[in-house]
Each structure stands twice: as C-alpha cells, then as structure tokens.
PDB file of C-alpha atoms in Angstrom:
ATOM      1  CA  GLN A  16       8.407  12.012   8.647  1.00 91.00           C
ATOM      2  CA  PRO A  17      10.127   8.769   7.618  1.00 95.00           C
ATOM      3  CA  VAL A  18      11.436   8.169   4.086  1.00 97.00           C
ATOM      4  CA  LEU A  19      11.953   4.711   2.553  1.00 98.00           C
ATOM      5  CA  THR A  20      14.638   4.144  -0.087  1.00 98.00           C
ATOM      6  CA  GLN A  21      14.681   1.185  -2.467  1.00 98.00           C
ATOM      7  CA  SER A  22      16.751   0.322  -5.513  1.00 97.00           C
ATOM      8  CA  SER A  23      14.719   0.700  -8.682  1.00 96.00           C
ATOM      9  CA  SER A  24      15.528  -2.724 -10.108  1.00 97.00           C
ATOM     10  CA  ALA A  25      17.029  -6.124  -9.357  1.00 97.00           C
ATOM     11  CA  SER A  26      17.442  -9.369 -11.235  1.00 97.00           C
ATOM     12  CA  ALA A  27      18.260 -12.972 -10.399  1.00 97.00           C
ATOM     13  CA  SER A  28      18.113 -16.369 -12.051  1.00 97.00           C
ATOM     14  CA  LEU A  29      15.345 -18.920 -11.788  1.00 97.00           C
ATOM     15  CA  GLY A  30      15.907 -21.127  -8.744  1.00 97.00           C
ATOM     16  CA  SER A  31      18.393 -18.750  -7.091  1.00 97.00           C
ATOM     17  CA  SER A  32      17.891 -16.356  -4.156  1.00 98.00           C
ATOM     18  CA  VAL A  33      17.627 -12.583  -4.097  1.00 98.00           C
ATOM     19  CA  LYS A  34      17.739 -10.080  -1.234  1.00 98.00           C
ATOM     20  CA  LEU A  35      15.880  -6.797  -1.672  1.00 98.00           C
ATOM     21  CA  THR A  36      16.612  -3.799   0.540  1.00 98.00           C
ATOM     22  CA  CYS A  37      14.436  -1.060   2.003  1.00 98.00           C
ATOM     23  CA  THR A  38      16.332   1.626   3.947  1.00 98.00           C
ATOM     24  CA  LEU A  39      14.735   3.845   6.578  1.00 98.00           C
ATOM     25  CA  SER A  40      15.786   7.487   6.819  1.00 97.00           C
ATOM     26  CA  SER A  41      17.942   8.849   9.633  1.00 95.00           C
ATOM     27  CA  GLY A  42      16.145   8.925  12.956  1.00 95.00           C
ATOM     28  CA  HIS A  43      13.688   6.246  11.937  1.00 96.00           C
ATOM     29  CA  SER A  44      15.857   3.124  12.075  1.00 96.00           C
ATOM     30  CA  SER A  45      13.635   1.410  14.676  1.00 95.00           C
ATOM     31  CA  TYR A  46      10.471   1.631  12.616  1.00 97.00           C
ATOM     32  CA  ILE A  47       8.435  -1.405  11.659  1.00 97.00           C
ATOM     33  CA  ILE A  48       7.864  -1.843   7.927  1.00 98.00           C
ATOM     34  CA  ALA A  49       5.710  -4.024   5.721  1.00 98.00           C
ATOM     35  CA  TRP A  50       6.602  -5.607   2.374  1.00 98.00           C
ATOM     36  CA  HIS A  51       4.089  -5.781  -0.474  1.00 98.00           C
ATOM     37  CA  GLN A  52       4.286  -7.565  -3.823  1.00 98.00           C
ATOM     38  CA  GLN A  53       2.653  -6.208  -6.973  1.00 98.00           C
ATOM     39  CA  GLN A  54       2.589  -8.536  -9.968  1.00 97.00           C
ATOM     40  CA  PRO A  55       2.108  -6.897 -13.387  1.00 95.00           C
ATOM     41  CA  GLY A  56      -1.404  -5.543 -13.852  1.00 95.00           C
ATOM     42  CA  LYS A  57      -2.536  -6.612 -10.378  1.00 97.00           C
ATOM     43  CA  ALA A  58      -3.244  -4.970  -7.047  1.00 98.00           C
ATOM     44  CA  PRO A  59      -0.561  -5.069  -4.364  1.00 98.00           C
ATOM     45  CA  ARG A  60      -0.478  -8.056  -2.019  1.00 98.00           C
ATOM     46  CA  TYR A  61       0.680  -7.906   1.607  1.00 98.00           C
ATOM     47  CA  LEU A  62       3.666 -10.186   2.222  1.00 98.00           C
ATOM     48  CA  MET A  63       4.885  -9.518   5.747  1.00 98.00           C
ATOM     49  CA  ARG A  64       5.410  -7.191   8.653  1.00 98.00           C
ATOM     50  CA  LEU A  65       9.091  -6.788   9.629  1.00 98.00           C
ATOM     51  CA  GLU A  66      10.260  -5.313  12.931  1.00 96.00           C
ATOM     52  CA  GLY A  67      13.535  -3.667  13.839  1.00 94.00           C
ATOM     53  CA  SER A  68      14.471  -6.776  15.827  1.00 95.00           C
ATOM     54  CA  GLY A  69      14.324  -8.846  12.636  1.00 94.00           C
ATOM     55  CA  SER A  70      11.151 -10.619  13.703  1.00 97.00           C
ATOM     56  CA  TYR A  71       8.636 -10.948  10.890  1.00 97.00           C
ATOM     57  CA  THR A  72       5.044 -12.095  10.468  1.00 97.00           C
ATOM     58  CA  LYS A  73       3.869 -13.226   7.058  1.00 97.00           C
ATOM     59  CA  GLY A  74       0.463 -12.801   5.537  1.00 96.00           C
ATOM     60  CA  SER A  75      -1.920 -15.630   4.836  1.00 95.00           C
ATOM     61  CA  GLY A  76      -0.732 -17.920   2.051  1.00 95.00           C
ATOM     62  CA  VAL A  77       2.704 -16.351   1.592  1.00 97.00           C
ATOM     63  CA  PRO A  78       5.138 -19.138   0.628  1.00 96.00           C
ATOM     64  CA  ASP A  79       7.952 -20.227   2.942  1.00 97.00           C
ATOM     65  CA  ARG A  80      10.394 -19.017   0.241  1.00 97.00           C
ATOM     66  CA  PHE A  81       9.787 -15.452   1.445  1.00 98.00           C
ATOM     67  CA  SER A  82      11.583 -14.254   4.565  1.00 98.00           C
ATOM     68  CA  GLY A  83      12.587 -10.994   6.218  1.00 98.00           C
ATOM     69  CA  SER A  84      15.575  -9.708   8.159  1.00 97.00           C
ATOM     70  CA  THR A  85      16.986  -6.449   9.552  1.00 98.00           C
ATOM     71  CA  SER A  86      20.331  -4.721   9.949  1.00 96.00           C
ATOM     72  CA  GLY A  87      20.244  -1.247  11.467  1.00 96.00           C
ATOM     73  CA  ALA A  88      18.071   0.944   9.262  1.00 97.00           C
ATOM     74  CA  ASP A  89      17.958  -1.656   6.501  1.00 98.00           C
ATOM     75  CA  ARG A  90      15.009  -3.995   6.100  1.00 98.00           C
ATOM     76  CA  TYR A  91      15.451  -6.975   3.799  1.00 98.00           C
ATOM     77  CA  LEU A  92      13.150  -9.242   1.850  1.00 98.00           C
ATOM     78  CA  THR A  93      14.784 -12.494   0.772  1.00 98.00           C
ATOM     79  CA  ILE A  94      13.163 -14.723  -1.822  1.00 98.00           C
ATOM     80  CA  SER A  95      14.642 -18.214  -2.155  1.00 98.00           C
ATOM     81  CA  ASN A  96      14.235 -20.676  -5.015  1.00 98.00           C
ATOM     82  CA  LEU A  97      13.018 -17.924  -7.333  1.00 98.00           C
ATOM     83  CA  GLN A  98      10.077 -18.723  -9.563  1.00 97.00           C
ATOM     84  CA  PHE A  99       8.909 -16.866 -12.677  1.00 97.00           C
ATOM     85  CA  GLU A 100       5.780 -15.862 -10.752  1.00 96.00           C
ATOM     86  CA  ASP A 101       7.997 -13.875  -8.361  1.00 97.00           C
ATOM     87  CA  GLU A 102       8.722 -11.368 -11.129  1.00 98.00           C
ATOM     88  CA  ALA A 103       6.990  -8.302  -9.714  1.00 98.00           C
ATOM     89  CA  ASP A 104       7.415  -4.929  -8.056  1.00 98.00           C
ATOM     90  CA  TYR A 105       8.228  -5.114  -4.346  1.00 98.00           C
ATOM     91  CA  CYS A 106       7.351  -2.113  -2.225  1.00 98.00           C
ATOM     92  CA  CYS A 107       7.963  -1.359   1.439  1.00 98.00           C
ATOM     93  CA  GLU A 108       5.674   0.656   3.695  1.00 98.00           C
ATOM     94  CA  THR A 109       5.998   2.336   7.071  1.00 98.00           C
ATOM     95  CA  TRP A 110       3.804   4.546   9.203  1.00 96.00           C
ATOM     96  CA  ASP A 111       3.564   6.627  12.346  1.00 91.00           C
ATOM     97  CA  SER A 112       0.847   8.539  14.146  1.00 85.00           C
ATOM     98  CA  ASN A 113       0.149  11.030  11.359  1.00 86.00           C
ATOM     99  CA  THR A 114       1.546   9.612   8.163  1.00 95.00           C
ATOM    100  CA  ARG A 115       2.034   6.582   5.980  1.00 97.00           C
ATOM    101  CA  VAL A 116       4.875   6.229   3.504  1.00 98.00           C
ATOM    102  CA  PHE A 117       5.665   3.860   0.653  1.00 98.00           C
ATOM    103  CA  GLY A 118       9.066   3.258  -0.874  1.00 98.00           C
ATOM    104  CA  GLY A 119       9.511   3.741  -4.597  1.00 97.00           C
ATOM    105  CA  GLY A 120       9.510   0.001  -5.219  1.00 97.00           C
ATOM    106  CA  THR A 121      12.018  -2.456  -6.686  1.00 98.00           C
ATOM    107  CA  LYS A 122      11.208  -4.153  -9.982  1.00 98.00           C
ATOM    108  CA  LEU A 123      12.450  -7.747  -9.779  1.00 98.00           C
ATOM    109  CA  THR A 124      13.231  -9.594 -12.998  1.00 98.00           C
ATOM    110  CA  VAL A 125      13.629 -13.376 -12.950  1.00 97.00           C
ATOM    111  CA  LEU A 126      16.098 -14.464 -15.617  1.00 94.00           C
TER     112      LEU A 126
ATOM    113  CA  GLN B  26     -11.718 -13.258   4.637  1.00 87.00           C
ATOM    114  CA  VAL B  27     -11.827  -9.476   4.390  1.00 93.00           C
ATOM    115  CA  GLN B  28     -12.498  -8.168   0.895  1.00 96.00           C
ATOM    116  CA  LEU B  29     -12.569  -4.592  -0.372  1.00 97.00           C
ATOM    117  CA  GLN B  30     -14.117  -3.278  -3.590  1.00 98.00           C
ATOM    118  CA  GLU B  31     -13.744   0.207  -5.022  1.00 98.00           C
ATOM    119  CA  SER B  32     -16.570   1.794  -7.000  1.00 98.00           C
ATOM    120  CA  GLY B  33     -17.151   5.107  -8.729  1.00 97.00           C
ATOM    121  CA  PRO B  34     -16.749   6.921 -12.046  1.00 97.00           C
ATOM    122  CA  GLY B  35     -13.776   6.006 -14.203  1.00 96.00           C
ATOM    123  CA  LEU B  36     -13.705   9.400 -15.897  1.00 98.00           C
ATOM    124  CA  VAL B  37     -13.722  12.814 -14.222  1.00 98.00           C
ATOM    125  CA  LYS B  38     -13.490  16.216 -15.922  1.00 98.00           C
ATOM    126  CA  PRO B  39     -10.663  18.612 -15.045  1.00 97.00           C
ATOM    127  CA  SER B  40     -11.523  20.886 -12.093  1.00 97.00           C
ATOM    128  CA  GLY B  41     -14.210  18.423 -11.064  1.00 98.00           C
ATOM    129  CA  THR B  42     -14.472  16.194  -7.995  1.00 98.00           C
ATOM    130  CA  LEU B  43     -13.339  12.575  -7.863  1.00 98.00           C
ATOM    131  CA  SER B  44     -15.603  10.502  -5.608  1.00 98.00           C
ATOM    132  CA  LEU B  45     -14.967   6.839  -4.802  1.00 98.00           C
ATOM    133  CA  THR B  46     -16.476   4.375  -2.354  1.00 98.00           C
ATOM    134  CA  CYS B  47     -14.923   1.253  -0.848  1.00 98.00           C
ATOM    135  CA  GLY B  48     -17.288  -1.526   0.172  1.00 97.00           C
ATOM    136  CA  VAL B  49     -15.946  -3.895   2.829  1.00 96.00           C
ATOM    137  CA  SER B  50     -17.076  -7.476   3.347  1.00 94.00           C
ATOM    138  CA  GLY B  51     -15.912 -10.169   5.724  1.00 91.00           C
ATOM    139  CA  GLY B  52     -15.232  -7.758   8.569  1.00 89.00           C
ATOM    140  CA  SER B  53     -16.626  -4.610  10.129  1.00 88.00           C
ATOM    141  CA  ILE B  54     -14.872  -1.295   9.554  1.00 87.00           C
ATOM    142  CA  SER B  55     -15.691  -0.553  13.181  1.00 85.00           C
ATOM    143  CA  SER B  56     -13.014  -3.068  14.153  1.00 82.00           C
ATOM    144  CA  SER B  57     -10.409  -1.787  11.707  1.00 74.00           C
ATOM    145  CA  ASP B  58      -7.190  -0.010  12.566  1.00 84.00           C
ATOM    146  CA  TRP B  59      -7.441   2.336   9.631  1.00 94.00           C
ATOM    147  CA  CYS B  60      -9.345   2.483   6.349  1.00 96.00           C
ATOM    148  CA  ILE B  61      -6.940   3.838   3.764  1.00 97.00           C
ATOM    149  CA  TRP B  62      -6.793   5.278   0.238  1.00 98.00           C
ATOM    150  CA  VAL B  63      -3.677   4.833  -1.915  1.00 98.00           C
ATOM    151  CA  ARG B  64      -3.147   5.730  -5.562  1.00 98.00           C
ATOM    152  CA  GLN B  65      -0.715   4.725  -8.295  1.00 98.00           C
ATOM    153  CA  PRO B  66      -0.207   6.958 -11.338  1.00 97.00           C
ATOM    154  CA  PRO B  67       0.532   5.057 -14.572  1.00 96.00           C
ATOM    155  CA  GLY B  68       4.020   3.548 -14.483  1.00 95.00           C
ATOM    156  CA  ARG B  69       4.795   4.925 -11.038  1.00 96.00           C
ATOM    157  CA  GLY B  70       4.852   3.827  -7.406  1.00 96.00           C
ATOM    158  CA  LEU B  71       2.269   3.835  -4.646  1.00 98.00           C
ATOM    159  CA  GLU B  72       1.236   7.142  -3.042  1.00 98.00           C
ATOM    160  CA  TRP B  73      -0.658   7.366   0.256  1.00 98.00           C
ATOM    161  CA  ILE B  74      -3.653   9.706   0.027  1.00 98.00           C
ATOM    162  CA  GLY B  75      -5.265   9.530   3.442  1.00 98.00           C
ATOM    163  CA  GLU B  76      -7.062   7.389   5.994  1.00 97.00           C
ATOM    164  CA  ILE B  77      -9.716   7.265   8.676  1.00 96.00           C
ATOM    165  CA  SER B  78      -9.808   5.368  11.969  1.00 94.00           C
ATOM    166  CA  HIS B  79     -12.802   3.523  13.356  1.00 91.00           C
ATOM    167  CA  ARG B  80     -13.210   6.459  15.745  1.00 92.00           C
ATOM    168  CA  GLY B  81     -13.403   8.873  12.826  1.00 93.00           C
ATOM    169  CA  SER B  82      -9.946  10.443  13.125  1.00 94.00           C
ATOM    170  CA  THR B  83      -8.389  11.322   9.784  1.00 97.00           C
ATOM    171  CA  SER B  84      -4.856  11.797   8.443  1.00 97.00           C
ATOM    172  CA  TYR B  85      -3.947  13.085   5.002  1.00 97.00           C
ATOM    173  CA  ASN B  86      -0.903  13.345   2.744  1.00 97.00           C
ATOM    174  CA  PRO B  87       0.293  16.957   3.175  1.00 95.00           C
ATOM    175  CA  SER B  88       0.848  17.274  -0.586  1.00 95.00           C
ATOM    176  CA  ILE B  89      -2.894  17.011  -1.306  1.00 95.00           C
ATOM    177  CA  LYS B  90      -4.438  17.605   2.113  1.00 96.00           C
ATOM    178  CA  SER B  91      -6.297  20.753   1.025  1.00 97.00           C
ATOM    179  CA  ARG B  92      -8.245  18.793  -1.619  1.00 98.00           C
ATOM    180  CA  VAL B  93      -9.031  15.504   0.171  1.00 98.00           C
ATOM    181  CA  ILE B  94     -11.777  14.226   2.432  1.00 98.00           C
ATOM    182  CA  VAL B  95     -11.993  10.615   3.652  1.00 98.00           C
ATOM    183  CA  SER B  96     -15.217   9.625   5.389  1.00 97.00           C
ATOM    184  CA  GLN B  97     -16.928   6.469   6.588  1.00 96.00           C
ATOM    185  CA  ASP B  98     -20.450   5.036   6.714  1.00 95.00           C
ATOM    186  CA  LYS B  99     -20.490   2.390   9.426  1.00 93.00           C
ATOM    187  CA  PRO B 100     -24.083   1.133   8.849  1.00 93.00           C
ATOM    188  CA  LYS B 101     -23.169   0.457   5.197  1.00 95.00           C
ATOM    189  CA  ASN B 102     -19.708  -0.838   6.181  1.00 95.00           C
ATOM    190  CA  GLN B 103     -18.016   1.361   3.626  1.00 96.00           C
ATOM    191  CA  PHE B 104     -15.716   4.348   3.411  1.00 97.00           C
ATOM    192  CA  SER B 105     -15.240   7.025   0.790  1.00 98.00           C
ATOM    193  CA  LEU B 106     -12.777   9.390  -0.861  1.00 98.00           C
ATOM    194  CA  GLU B 107     -13.432  12.868  -2.260  1.00 98.00           C
ATOM    195  CA  LEU B 108     -10.695  14.680  -4.175  1.00 98.00           C
ATOM    196  CA  THR B 109     -11.569  18.137  -5.441  1.00 98.00           C
ATOM    197  CA  SER B 110     -10.163  20.359  -8.205  1.00 98.00           C
ATOM    198  CA  VAL B 111      -8.674  17.417 -10.084  1.00 98.00           C
ATOM    199  CA  THR B 112      -6.157  17.750 -12.912  1.00 98.00           C
ATOM    200  CA  ALA B 113      -4.523  15.269 -15.284  1.00 97.00           C
ATOM    201  CA  ALA B 114      -1.916  14.654 -12.568  1.00 97.00           C
ATOM    202  CA  ASP B 115      -4.635  12.941 -10.515  1.00 98.00           C
ATOM    203  CA  THR B 116      -5.067  10.228 -13.167  1.00 98.00           C
ATOM    204  CA  ALA B 117      -4.204   6.975 -11.403  1.00 98.00           C
ATOM    205  CA  VAL B 118      -5.372   3.602 -10.201  1.00 98.00           C
ATOM    206  CA  TYR B 119      -6.998   4.235  -6.821  1.00 98.00           C
ATOM    207  CA  TYR B 120      -6.852   1.494  -4.179  1.00 98.00           C
ATOM    208  CA  CYS B 121      -8.734   1.228  -0.921  1.00 98.00           C
ATOM    209  CA  ALA B 122      -7.064  -0.740   1.836  1.00 97.00           C
ATOM    210  CA  ARG B 123      -7.349  -1.725   5.485  1.00 96.00           C
ATOM    211  CA  SER B 124      -4.642  -1.963   8.072  1.00 95.00           C
ATOM    212  CA  GLU B 125      -4.073  -4.364  10.940  1.00 92.00           C
ATOM    213  CA  GLY B 126      -1.364  -3.768  13.500  1.00 90.00           C
ATOM    214  CA  GLY B 127      -0.450  -0.589  11.650  1.00 93.00           C
ATOM    215  CA  SER B 128       0.420  -1.857   8.191  1.00 95.00           C
ATOM    216  CA  VAL B 129      -1.829  -2.305   5.170  1.00 97.00           C
ATOM    217  CA  VAL B 130      -2.902  -5.953   5.144  1.00 96.00           C
ATOM    218  CA  TYR B 131      -5.936  -5.948   2.860  1.00 97.00           C
ATOM    219  CA  TRP B 132      -6.057  -4.313  -0.582  1.00 98.00           C
ATOM    220  CA  GLY B 133      -8.924  -3.692  -2.977  1.00 98.00           C
ATOM    221  CA  GLN B 134      -8.501  -4.607  -6.631  1.00 98.00           C
ATOM    222  CA  GLY B 135      -8.150  -0.959  -7.657  1.00 98.00           C
ATOM    223  CA  ILE B 136     -10.075   1.329  -9.989  1.00 98.00           C
ATOM    224  CA  LEU B 137      -8.583   3.402 -12.811  1.00 98.00           C
ATOM    225  CA  VAL B 138      -9.722   7.014 -12.720  1.00 98.00           C
ATOM    226  CA  THR B 139      -8.845   9.185 -15.711  1.00 98.00           C
ATOM    227  CA  VAL B 140      -9.082  12.967 -15.563  1.00 98.00           C
ATOM    228  CA  SER B 141      -9.923  14.241 -19.022  1.00 97.00           C
ATOM    229  CA  SER B 142     -12.416  16.463 -20.785  1.00 95.00           C
TER     230      SER B 142
END
C-alpha cells in the first residue's frame, strides 16, 4: 500500500511564498493525491486534488494563492502571499482500491 | 452544499463499544463515492479507519480491522461506525467524511470521544 511522507514543520514570512512537499512511496509515483488544510482547533478542509501530470482541481472557495504541482513522486502545495490565516497543518491523502492513507502532516508557521 | 454531522457519546468505558453516526444533508449517500471515518488522536495526525461505498462494499484499516464495522442507512441518509473493545489509545476526535472522485472532499466538524472509566 502507498505511504506518504511529509516534513513535520515549515515556516515562512507574511507575504512570502512557501512550497510544501508530499512524497509518494516507491512504486506509487503516479498516484493522485489530495491536499487538506487543518487550522488550529478546526476540522480539516479539502484544498485540491493533484494528479501525477501536475494538473490540479481546487475545492470550492479555495483562494487563488493556493496551487499544486508535481515532480516524479513529489506532490507540492504552493501558497503565495502568505497570510496569518494560512498558519495550519497541511496533510496529503491518497487512496487505491482497498485503502486510504494520510501523510503525517506539515505544521506551517507564518512569521 | 453537502454537510456532515457526527453524533454519539463523548465518553466510552474501556472494553466497551464506541458507536457514532454521521448524518448527511445536501446530498444523498446513494450518490456518494465513499462514506468514510477518520480519527485524530490528541496532538497527532489523521488516521483512516474505514469506509463504505453506496453499493455497501467496505474497506478497513488493517491495524484495527478486527474491531471495526462501518454501515449505512440509506432511508435515513446516514452512516455509522462501531469500534469494539476500546482502550485509551482509541481516544481521538472522530471525523466522518465523503469522497468525490476518490479523495475526501467533505468533512464533518468532528466529535471528541474519550475512553475512560
């Protein structure tokens, strides 16, 4: 079954950009993933679906500042013009016919 | 707009059974990809528990498969989770969710379930 690896933490300054990474395990580099945002004390929120081609589809109401991209087994979430409200945990998800997997999440701090 | 709402006891005794229900509004579960349960222990990441398709097929996390049942009630437009033989390690916020195109798209607000005597 696939495994998703994420860095535990990241930080960036207000108004700057940050690129978060989710890496698929060997043999699963073509898998589609989804990115979710979880602000402190809140339920997760779906951000986007990201394919191996780099094509992504965002959820309803997700700001244009959020975008996705792909390189091999790596799936990226880029947040531009960082706002304090973007300080949150960001988690990736993938699935196949018999399983669903979440990455450990990256805690983003906005300085 | 699809909305999900978890309900059930917030406190369960050790060795007991955790039972939760997820009510769905704004869309029929009969048209869902999958109806899903996910949990998050305090201070930790998301863990998939299991899910059920609109046809009634189920899939479970192998780590807890022997203790889990996910079921659905289409007339009531809701689905449920049963987790047996609970211990303190099962203390978590439990989320119900729905997928579209494979991924989770809709999340419930979550319910904290504490296992304690």
